[in-house]
Amino acid sequence: MSSPTVKLNSGHQMPLVGFGLWKVNNDTCADTVYNAIKTGYRLFDGACDYGNEVEAGQGVARAIKEKLVSRDELFIVSKLWNSFHDHDRVEPICKKQLNDWGIDHFDLFIVHFPISLKYVDPSERYPPGFTFDGKKVVPGNATIQETWTAMESLVDKGLTKSIGISNFNGQLIMDLLRYAKIVPATLQIEHHPYLTQEGLVKLAQSNNMAVTAYSSFGPQSFLELEMQRAKDTPLLFDNKTVKSIADKHGKSPAQVLLRWATQRNIAVIPKSNNQSRLLQNLDVTGFDLSKSELEEISGLNQHLRFNDPLNYGVDQPIYV
């Protein structure tokens, strides 16, 4: 089983269903990636901040060595962390991350947040997280334009095939489009029925940017972080609308939530350590929801965002 693809504005094909590496434990990450490749996953969504790129690369290397897949068949994504937004920091950290993965180029490299923080030397602490010294958040001075110009140079130098953005709002996107020589290939955002962001999706897609949804299951992704907002929110898996539609199609609630996205040409990057759910999550393009079912699910919108720095006690109010 494999995923259909969406053609990016860079000309490259990106799988519509991938595997997200956020919160994948270091001690299981290599095996998790290897098993996901065996199952049929080809896109892996990583990041400096996830702290598991070395192990993810080990899983990839094992699969390639055993000829389960070639490098060209994989679509490997990583992200630029906030501490490395200065123009002269972008290329070195990208090269470090490539070295961690054990590859010579990314298929997609993304600006993780529109937040510039003071540089932290990777030899001192890596990944650095939001704080400069482990305690205090110290802003950096890089503008988005400075950072994006450096990202464009990564494409010119062959370090990544495509570049994208994540967690950007509409105004930032409109501003970036005024000076970008390379239009972002993708916009990655929190996207689930409690946070549909229709206007932002429309803006991106109308400007030929593919949209990737993270945290497709809403509060489920944040329960293990002990986030109170997630604890206080009813699970989408238990929602009567989602369950009713799932029963009608003979699918799981998770599959319906993922299909709600992929049917609207929004890529998804779920994760699971369970083999049957790995297969189910990949099987989310072979059935269609009706127009009314899509609208019913969208009608659950509460503008409820979980992945906000403020929810982690980080004073970076990017969504106010």
mmCIF file of C-alpha atoms in Angstrom:
data_model
loop_
_atom_site.group_PDB
_atom_site.id
_atom_site.type_symbol
_atom_site.label_atom_id
_atom_site.label_comp_id
_atom_site.label_asym_id
_atom_site.label_seq_id
_atom_site.Cartn_x
_atom_site.Cartn_y
_atom_site.Cartn_z
ATOM 1 C CA MET A 1 0.000 0.000 0.000
ATOM 2 C CA SER A 2 1.268 3.462 -0.867
ATOM 3 C CA SER A 3 -0.066 6.997 -0.817
ATOM 4 C CA PRO A 4 -1.134 9.072 -3.814
ATOM 5 C CA THR A 5 0.856 12.252 -4.291
ATOM 6 C CA VAL A 6 0.252 15.950 -4.746
ATOM 7 C CA LYS A 7 2.400 17.972 -7.157
ATOM 8 C CA LEU A 8 4.166 20.874 -5.443
ATOM 9 C CA ASN A 9 4.807 24.231 -7.099
ATOM 10 C CA SER A 10 8.490 23.226 -7.170
ATOM 11 C CA GLY A 11 7.574 20.452 -9.603
ATOM 12 C CA HIS A 12 8.172 17.619 -7.134
ATOM 13 C CA GLN A 13 5.607 15.047 -6.037
ATOM 14 C CA MET A 14 4.772 14.832 -2.303
ATOM 15 C CA PRO A 15 2.851 11.905 -0.778
ATOM 16 C CA LEU A 16 -0.572 12.931 0.503
ATOM 17 C CA VAL A 17 -0.162 10.687 3.554
ATOM 18 C CA GLY A 18 3.048 10.595 5.566
ATOM 19 C CA PHE A 19 4.373 9.651 8.974
ATOM 20 C CA GLY A 20 4.938 12.356 11.592
ATOM 21 C CA LEU A 21 7.946 12.027 13.895
ATOM 22 C CA TRP A 22 6.827 14.444 16.617
ATOM 23 C CA LYS A 23 6.922 12.721 20.026
ATOM 24 C CA VAL A 24 8.430 9.486 18.651
ATOM 25 C CA ASN A 25 10.766 8.249 21.398
ATOM 26 C CA ASN A 26 14.468 8.030 20.642
ATOM 27 C CA ASP A 27 14.764 4.420 21.776
ATOM 28 C CA THR A 28 12.072 3.237 19.344
ATOM 29 C CA CYS A 29 12.418 5.774 16.524
ATOM 30 C CA ALA A 30 14.746 3.784 14.234
ATOM 31 C CA ASP A 31 12.529 0.686 14.387
ATOM 32 C CA THR A 32 9.389 2.806 14.026
ATOM 33 C CA VAL A 33 10.665 4.438 10.821
ATOM 34 C CA TYR A 34 11.882 1.109 9.442
ATOM 35 C CA ASN A 35 8.523 -0.561 10.119
ATOM 36 C CA ALA A 36 6.637 2.384 8.643
ATOM 37 C CA ILE A 37 8.666 2.045 5.435
ATOM 38 C CA LYS A 38 7.870 -1.696 5.342
ATOM 39 C CA THR A 39 4.185 -0.806 5.756
ATOM 40 C CA GLY A 40 4.301 1.552 2.769
ATOM 41 C CA TYR A 41 5.004 5.026 4.162
ATOM 42 C CA ARG A 42 7.312 7.135 2.039
ATOM 43 C CA LEU A 43 7.047 10.608 3.590
ATOM 44 C CA PHE A 44 8.623 11.222 6.990
ATOM 45 C CA ASP A 45 8.054 14.548 8.693
ATOM 46 C CA GLY A 46 10.893 15.402 11.078
ATOM 47 C CA ALA A 47 12.368 18.467 12.740
ATOM 48 C CA CYS A 48 15.354 19.646 14.719
ATOM 49 C CA ASP A 49 13.034 20.256 17.665
ATOM 50 C CA TYR A 50 11.854 16.633 17.768
ATOM 51 C CA GLY A 51 15.327 15.518 18.821
ATOM 52 C CA ASN A 52 15.179 12.182 16.989
ATOM 53 C CA GLU A 53 16.625 12.844 13.546
ATOM 54 C CA VAL A 54 19.697 10.648 14.104
ATOM 55 C CA GLU A 55 17.490 7.693 14.985
ATOM 56 C CA ALA A 56 15.063 8.403 12.146
ATOM 57 C CA GLY A 57 18.010 8.373 9.760
ATOM 58 C CA GLN A 58 19.113 5.013 11.150
ATOM 59 C CA GLY A 59 15.710 3.566 10.304
ATOM 60 C CA VAL A 60 15.941 4.975 6.782
ATOM 61 C CA ALA A 61 19.483 3.647 6.320
ATOM 62 C CA ARG A 62 18.446 0.142 7.412
ATOM 63 C CA ALA A 63 15.521 0.111 4.977
ATOM 64 C CA ILE A 64 17.724 1.292 2.104
ATOM 65 C CA LYS A 65 20.453 -1.222 2.969
ATOM 66 C CA GLU A 66 17.901 -4.046 2.908
ATOM 67 C CA LYS A 67 16.607 -2.730 -0.432
ATOM 68 C CA LEU A 68 13.095 -2.148 0.875
ATOM 69 C CA VAL A 69 13.238 1.279 -0.708
ATOM 70 C CA SER A 70 15.627 3.628 -2.478
ATOM 71 C CA ARG A 71 16.404 7.144 -1.315
ATOM 72 C CA ASP A 72 14.655 8.541 -4.384
ATOM 73 C CA GLU A 73 11.423 6.829 -3.329
ATOM 74 C CA LEU A 74 11.402 8.610 0.027
ATOM 75 C CA PHE A 75 10.233 12.139 0.787
ATOM 76 C CA ILE A 76 12.095 13.395 3.845
ATOM 77 C CA VAL A 77 10.969 16.582 5.543
ATOM 78 C CA SER A 78 12.723 18.579 8.237
ATOM 79 C CA LYS A 79 12.380 22.007 9.781
ATOM 80 C CA LEU A 80 14.461 25.046 10.668
ATOM 81 C CA TRP A 81 14.222 25.800 14.374
ATOM 82 C CA ASN A 82 13.681 29.299 15.775
ATOM 83 C CA SER A 83 17.210 29.628 17.158
ATOM 84 C CA PHE A 84 18.746 29.423 13.673
ATOM 85 C CA HIS A 85 16.840 32.135 11.774
ATOM 86 C CA ASP A 86 19.847 34.417 11.245
ATOM 87 C CA HIS A 87 20.915 34.286 7.590
ATOM 88 C CA ASP A 88 24.359 32.858 8.311
ATOM 89 C CA ARG A 89 22.951 30.173 10.660
ATOM 90 C CA VAL A 90 20.487 28.596 8.232
ATOM 91 C CA GLU A 91 22.860 26.680 5.970
ATOM 92 C CA PRO A 92 25.101 25.268 8.741
ATOM 93 C CA ILE A 93 22.161 23.939 10.746
ATOM 94 C CA CYS A 94 20.582 22.457 7.627
ATOM 95 C CA LYS A 95 23.847 20.640 6.918
ATOM 96 C CA LYS A 96 23.966 19.378 10.507
ATOM 97 C CA GLN A 97 20.449 18.036 10.214
ATOM 98 C CA LEU A 98 21.284 16.350 6.913
ATOM 99 C CA ASN A 99 24.272 14.744 8.604
ATOM 100 C CA ASP A 100 22.030 13.568 11.451
ATOM 101 C CA TRP A 101 19.701 11.937 8.934
ATOM 102 C CA GLY A 102 22.635 10.520 6.970
ATOM 103 C CA ILE A 103 21.430 11.980 3.665
ATOM 104 C CA ASP A 104 22.693 14.642 1.257
ATOM 105 C CA HIS A 105 19.458 16.573 0.673
ATOM 106 C CA PHE A 106 15.990 17.069 2.077
ATOM 107 C CA ASP A 107 12.938 16.810 -0.116
ATOM 108 C CA LEU A 108 11.338 19.618 1.869
ATOM 109 C CA PHE A 109 12.821 21.978 4.477
ATOM 110 C CA ILE A 110 10.365 24.125 6.421
ATOM 111 C CA VAL A 111 10.545 27.213 8.632
ATOM 112 C CA HIS A 112 9.055 25.654 11.784
ATOM 113 C CA PHE A 113 7.654 28.824 13.388
ATOM 114 C CA PRO A 114 7.628 32.502 12.376
ATOM 115 C CA ILE A 115 9.672 33.187 15.509
ATOM 116 C CA SER A 116 13.285 34.358 15.670
ATOM 117 C CA LEU A 117 15.112 33.430 18.882
ATOM 118 C CA LYS A 118 18.662 34.117 20.022
ATOM 119 C CA TYR A 119 21.198 31.667 18.608
ATOM 120 C CA VAL A 120 22.159 28.670 20.712
ATOM 121 C CA ASP A 121 25.326 26.819 19.685
ATOM 122 C CA PRO A 122 24.372 23.186 18.902
ATOM 123 C CA SER A 123 27.541 22.044 20.702
ATOM 124 C CA GLU A 124 26.136 23.560 23.900
ATOM 125 C CA ARG A 125 22.528 22.331 23.702
ATOM 126 C CA TYR A 126 20.666 20.552 20.924
ATOM 127 C CA PRO A 127 17.878 20.744 20.212
ATOM 128 C CA PRO A 128 17.730 24.098 21.990
ATOM 129 C CA GLY A 129 13.969 24.371 22.519
ATOM 130 C CA PHE A 130 12.397 27.756 23.135
ATOM 131 C CA THR A 131 14.825 29.002 25.781
ATOM 132 C CA PHE A 132 18.279 30.514 25.410
ATOM 133 C CA ASP A 133 19.738 29.194 28.652
ATOM 134 C CA GLY A 134 17.222 26.519 29.581
ATOM 135 C CA LYS A 135 15.132 29.088 31.457
ATOM 136 C CA LYS A 136 14.556 32.307 29.547
ATOM 137 C CA VAL A 137 13.113 32.987 26.085
ATOM 138 C CA VAL A 138 15.355 35.543 24.350
ATOM 139 C CA PRO A 139 14.149 36.968 20.996
ATOM 140 C CA GLY A 140 16.461 37.063 18.006
ATOM 141 C CA ASN A 141 16.766 39.841 15.422
ATOM 142 C CA ALA A 142 16.174 38.015 12.136
ATOM 143 C CA THR A 143 13.218 39.073 10.011
ATOM 144 C CA ILE A 144 11.200 36.509 8.089
ATOM 145 C CA GLN A 145 12.619 38.022 4.881
ATOM 146 C CA GLU A 146 16.191 37.452 6.059
ATOM 147 C CA THR A 147 15.395 33.868 6.982
ATOM 148 C CA TRP A 148 13.479 33.139 3.795
ATOM 149 C CA THR A 149 16.271 34.490 1.607
ATOM 150 C CA ALA A 150 18.638 32.050 3.328
ATOM 151 C CA MET A 151 16.119 29.234 2.818
ATOM 152 C CA GLU A 152 16.020 30.009 -0.904
ATOM 153 C CA SER A 153 19.799 29.628 -1.065
ATOM 154 C CA LEU A 154 19.438 26.064 0.250
ATOM 155 C CA VAL A 155 17.486 25.190 -2.896
ATOM 156 C CA ASP A 156 20.115 26.841 -5.094
ATOM 157 C CA LYS A 157 22.836 24.774 -3.393
ATOM 158 C CA GLY A 158 20.947 21.486 -3.683
ATOM 159 C CA LEU A 159 20.542 20.989 0.062
ATOM 160 C CA THR A 160 16.769 20.727 -0.300
ATOM 161 C CA LYS A 161 14.485 20.280 -3.276
ATOM 162 C CA SER A 162 11.642 22.362 -1.871
ATOM 163 C CA ILE A 163 11.115 24.842 0.951
ATOM 164 C CA GLY A 164 8.018 25.622 2.964
ATOM 165 C CA ILE A 165 6.554 27.327 6.001
ATOM 166 C CA SER A 166 4.692 26.237 9.105
ATOM 167 C CA ASN A 167 2.476 27.986 11.655
ATOM 168 C CA PHE A 168 2.290 31.172 9.555
ATOM 169 C CA ASN A 169 -0.867 33.292 9.536
ATOM 170 C CA GLY A 170 -2.420 34.965 6.500
ATOM 171 C CA GLN A 171 -0.791 38.361 6.912
ATOM 172 C CA LEU A 172 2.690 36.855 7.146
ATOM 173 C CA ILE A 173 2.051 34.788 4.036
ATOM 174 C CA MET A 174 0.824 37.809 2.081
ATOM 175 C CA ASP A 175 3.918 39.732 3.123
ATOM 176 C CA LEU A 176 6.282 36.859 2.274
ATOM 177 C CA LEU A 177 4.768 36.520 -1.206
ATOM 178 C CA ARG A 178 5.766 40.122 -1.973
ATOM 179 C CA TYR A 179 9.490 39.392 -1.770
ATOM 180 C CA ALA A 180 9.871 35.624 -2.167
ATOM 181 C CA LYS A 181 11.828 34.525 -5.219
ATOM 182 C CA ILE A 182 10.720 30.981 -4.411
ATOM 183 C CA VAL A 183 7.093 30.680 -3.318
ATOM 184 C CA PRO A 184 6.715 28.279 -0.373
ATOM 185 C CA ALA A 185 5.862 24.826 -1.676
ATOM 186 C CA THR A 186 3.864 23.950 1.425
ATOM 187 C CA LEU A 187 2.156 25.439 4.448
ATOM 188 C CA GLN A 188 1.995 23.126 7.459
ATOM 189 C CA ILE A 189 -0.648 24.009 10.060
ATOM 190 C CA GLU A 190 -2.642 22.568 12.930
ATOM 191 C CA HIS A 191 -5.784 21.399 11.181
ATOM 192 C CA HIS A 192 -8.625 19.277 12.556
ATOM 193 C CA PRO A 193 -12.409 19.631 12.884
ATOM 194 C CA TYR A 194 -12.048 21.774 16.014
ATOM 195 C CA LEU A 195 -9.706 24.146 14.096
ATOM 196 C CA THR A 196 -10.595 24.165 10.412
ATOM 197 C CA GLN A 197 -8.918 27.457 9.386
ATOM 198 C CA GLU A 198 -10.838 27.560 6.085
ATOM 199 C CA GLY A 199 -9.630 31.041 5.149
ATOM 200 C CA LEU A 200 -5.973 30.174 5.695
ATOM 201 C CA VAL A 201 -6.309 26.943 3.700
ATOM 202 C CA LYS A 202 -7.978 28.839 0.856
ATOM 203 C CA LEU A 203 -5.267 31.522 0.857
ATOM 204 C CA ALA A 204 -2.487 28.938 0.650
ATOM 205 C CA GLN A 205 -4.105 26.762 -1.992
ATOM 206 C CA SER A 206 -5.081 29.764 -4.123
ATOM 207 C CA ASN A 207 -1.398 30.728 -4.155
ATOM 208 C CA ASN A 208 -0.363 27.241 -5.284
ATOM 209 C CA MET A 209 0.916 26.111 -1.887
ATOM 210 C CA ALA A 210 0.107 22.605 -0.737
ATOM 211 C CA VAL A 211 -1.329 22.421 2.774
ATOM 212 C CA THR A 212 -0.221 19.796 5.274
ATOM 213 C CA ALA A 213 -2.260 19.175 8.410
ATOM 214 C CA TYR A 214 -0.649 18.215 11.689
ATOM 215 C CA SER A 215 -2.481 17.052 14.827
ATOM 216 C CA SER A 216 -5.316 15.747 12.658
ATOM 217 C CA PHE A 217 -6.934 14.118 15.690
ATOM 218 C CA GLY A 218 -7.192 17.367 17.669
ATOM 219 C CA PRO A 219 -6.786 17.016 21.444
ATOM 220 C CA GLN A 220 -5.571 13.411 21.177
ATOM 221 C CA SER A 221 -2.071 14.572 20.188
ATOM 222 C CA PHE A 222 -1.704 16.741 23.297
ATOM 223 C CA LEU A 223 -3.015 14.532 26.101
ATOM 224 C CA GLU A 224 0.401 12.968 26.725
ATOM 225 C CA LEU A 225 1.786 16.488 27.186
ATOM 226 C CA GLU A 226 -0.622 16.930 30.113
ATOM 227 C CA MET A 227 -2.105 19.981 28.393
ATOM 228 C CA GLN A 228 -5.175 21.107 30.325
ATOM 229 C CA ARG A 229 -6.930 22.451 27.232
ATOM 230 C CA ALA A 230 -6.665 19.008 25.630
ATOM 231 C CA LYS A 231 -7.921 17.296 28.797
ATOM 232 C CA ASP A 232 -10.937 19.585 28.868
ATOM 233 C CA THR A 233 -11.865 18.908 25.221
ATOM 234 C CA PRO A 234 -14.027 15.934 24.126
ATOM 235 C CA LEU A 235 -12.087 13.519 21.937
ATOM 236 C CA LEU A 236 -12.887 13.627 18.236
ATOM 237 C CA PHE A 237 -12.708 9.817 18.188
ATOM 238 C CA ASP A 238 -15.763 9.835 20.492
ATOM 239 C CA ASN A 239 -17.691 12.533 18.647
ATOM 240 C CA LYS A 240 -21.102 11.212 17.572
ATOM 241 C CA THR A 241 -20.901 12.845 14.144
ATOM 242 C CA VAL A 242 -17.487 11.357 13.411
ATOM 243 C CA LYS A 243 -18.469 7.931 14.797
ATOM 244 C CA SER A 244 -21.703 7.848 12.809
ATOM 245 C CA ILE A 245 -19.918 8.624 9.545
ATOM 246 C CA ALA A 246 -17.215 6.066 10.365
ATOM 247 C CA ASP A 247 -19.826 3.367 11.006
ATOM 248 C CA LYS A 248 -21.584 4.186 7.737
ATOM 249 C CA HIS A 249 -18.367 3.690 5.747
ATOM 250 C CA GLY A 250 -17.027 0.772 7.768
ATOM 251 C CA LYS A 251 -13.978 2.795 8.743
ATOM 252 C CA SER A 252 -12.427 3.935 12.018
ATOM 253 C CA PRO A 253 -12.984 7.475 13.343
ATOM 254 C CA ALA A 254 -9.274 8.133 12.702
ATOM 255 C CA GLN A 255 -9.659 7.171 9.043
ATOM 256 C CA VAL A 256 -12.655 9.475 8.654
ATOM 257 C CA LEU A 257 -10.774 12.387 10.224
ATOM 258 C CA LEU A 258 -7.826 11.833 7.892
ATOM 259 C CA ARG A 259 -10.062 11.410 4.846
ATOM 260 C CA TRP A 260 -11.850 14.665 5.713
ATOM 261 C CA ALA A 261 -8.466 16.305 5.073
ATOM 262 C CA THR A 262 -7.097 14.284 2.158
ATOM 263 C CA GLN A 263 -10.346 14.517 0.194
ATOM 264 C CA ARG A 264 -9.845 18.292 0.227
ATOM 265 C CA ASN A 265 -6.270 17.783 -1.022
ATOM 266 C CA ILE A 266 -4.733 18.470 2.394
ATOM 267 C CA ALA A 267 -1.808 16.194 3.253
ATOM 268 C CA VAL A 268 -1.691 14.449 6.630
ATOM 269 C CA ILE A 269 1.152 13.151 8.803
ATOM 270 C CA PRO A 270 -0.290 10.915 11.540
ATOM 271 C CA LYS A 271 1.855 8.589 13.627
ATOM 272 C CA SER A 272 1.210 5.306 15.389
ATOM 273 C CA ASN A 273 3.219 2.539 17.008
ATOM 274 C CA ASN A 274 0.417 0.069 16.374
ATOM 275 C CA GLN A 275 0.767 -1.956 13.155
ATOM 276 C CA SER A 276 -2.960 -2.178 12.403
ATOM 277 C CA ARG A 277 -3.388 1.570 12.902
ATOM 278 C CA LEU A 278 -0.315 2.209 10.751
ATOM 279 C CA LEU A 279 -2.102 0.406 7.932
ATOM 280 C CA GLN A 280 -5.424 2.136 8.635
ATOM 281 C CA ASN A 281 -3.851 5.590 8.653
ATOM 282 C CA LEU A 282 -2.282 4.932 5.255
ATOM 283 C CA ASP A 283 -5.619 3.709 3.868
ATOM 284 C CA VAL A 284 -7.361 7.085 3.814
ATOM 285 C CA THR A 285 -7.693 7.866 0.124
ATOM 286 C CA GLY A 286 -9.619 4.839 -1.132
ATOM 287 C CA PHE A 287 -13.087 5.938 -0.050
ATOM 288 C CA ASP A 288 -15.005 9.198 -0.363
ATOM 289 C CA LEU A 289 -17.127 11.152 2.081
ATOM 290 C CA SER A 290 -20.216 12.863 0.739
ATOM 291 C CA LYS A 291 -20.410 16.632 0.472
ATOM 292 C CA SER A 292 -22.802 16.716 3.410
ATOM 293 C CA GLU A 293 -20.500 14.528 5.504
ATOM 294 C CA LEU A 294 -17.549 16.816 4.813
ATOM 295 C CA GLU A 295 -19.690 19.776 5.830
ATOM 296 C CA GLU A 296 -20.928 18.031 8.985
ATOM 297 C CA ILE A 297 -17.354 17.403 10.106
ATOM 298 C CA SER A 298 -16.298 20.950 9.250
ATOM 299 C CA GLY A 299 -19.265 22.152 11.284
ATOM 300 C CA LEU A 300 -17.531 20.921 14.445
ATOM 301 C CA ASN A 301 -15.156 23.893 14.209
ATOM 302 C CA GLN A 302 -14.586 25.713 17.509
ATOM 303 C CA HIS A 303 -11.472 27.710 16.504
ATOM 304 C CA LEU A 304 -9.770 25.621 19.181
ATOM 305 C CA ARG A 305 -5.973 25.671 18.885
ATOM 306 C CA PHE A 306 -3.724 23.428 20.945
ATOM 307 C CA ASN A 307 -0.258 23.997 19.461
ATOM 308 C CA ASP A 308 0.167 27.591 20.636
ATOM 309 C CA PRO A 309 3.425 28.592 22.378
ATOM 310 C CA LEU A 310 1.293 30.262 25.052
ATOM 311 C CA ASN A 311 -0.195 26.858 25.920
ATOM 312 C CA TYR A 312 3.326 25.701 26.821
ATOM 313 C CA GLY A 313 4.042 28.753 28.956
ATOM 314 C CA VAL A 314 6.181 30.342 26.208
ATOM 315 C CA ASP A 315 5.532 34.069 25.826
ATOM 316 C CA GLN A 316 5.470 34.199 22.033
ATOM 317 C CA PRO A 317 1.903 35.280 21.177
ATOM 318 C CA ILE A 318 1.966 34.571 17.445
ATOM 319 C CA TYR A 319 -1.753 33.806 17.196
ATOM 320 C CA VAL A 320 -3.280 36.788 19.000
#
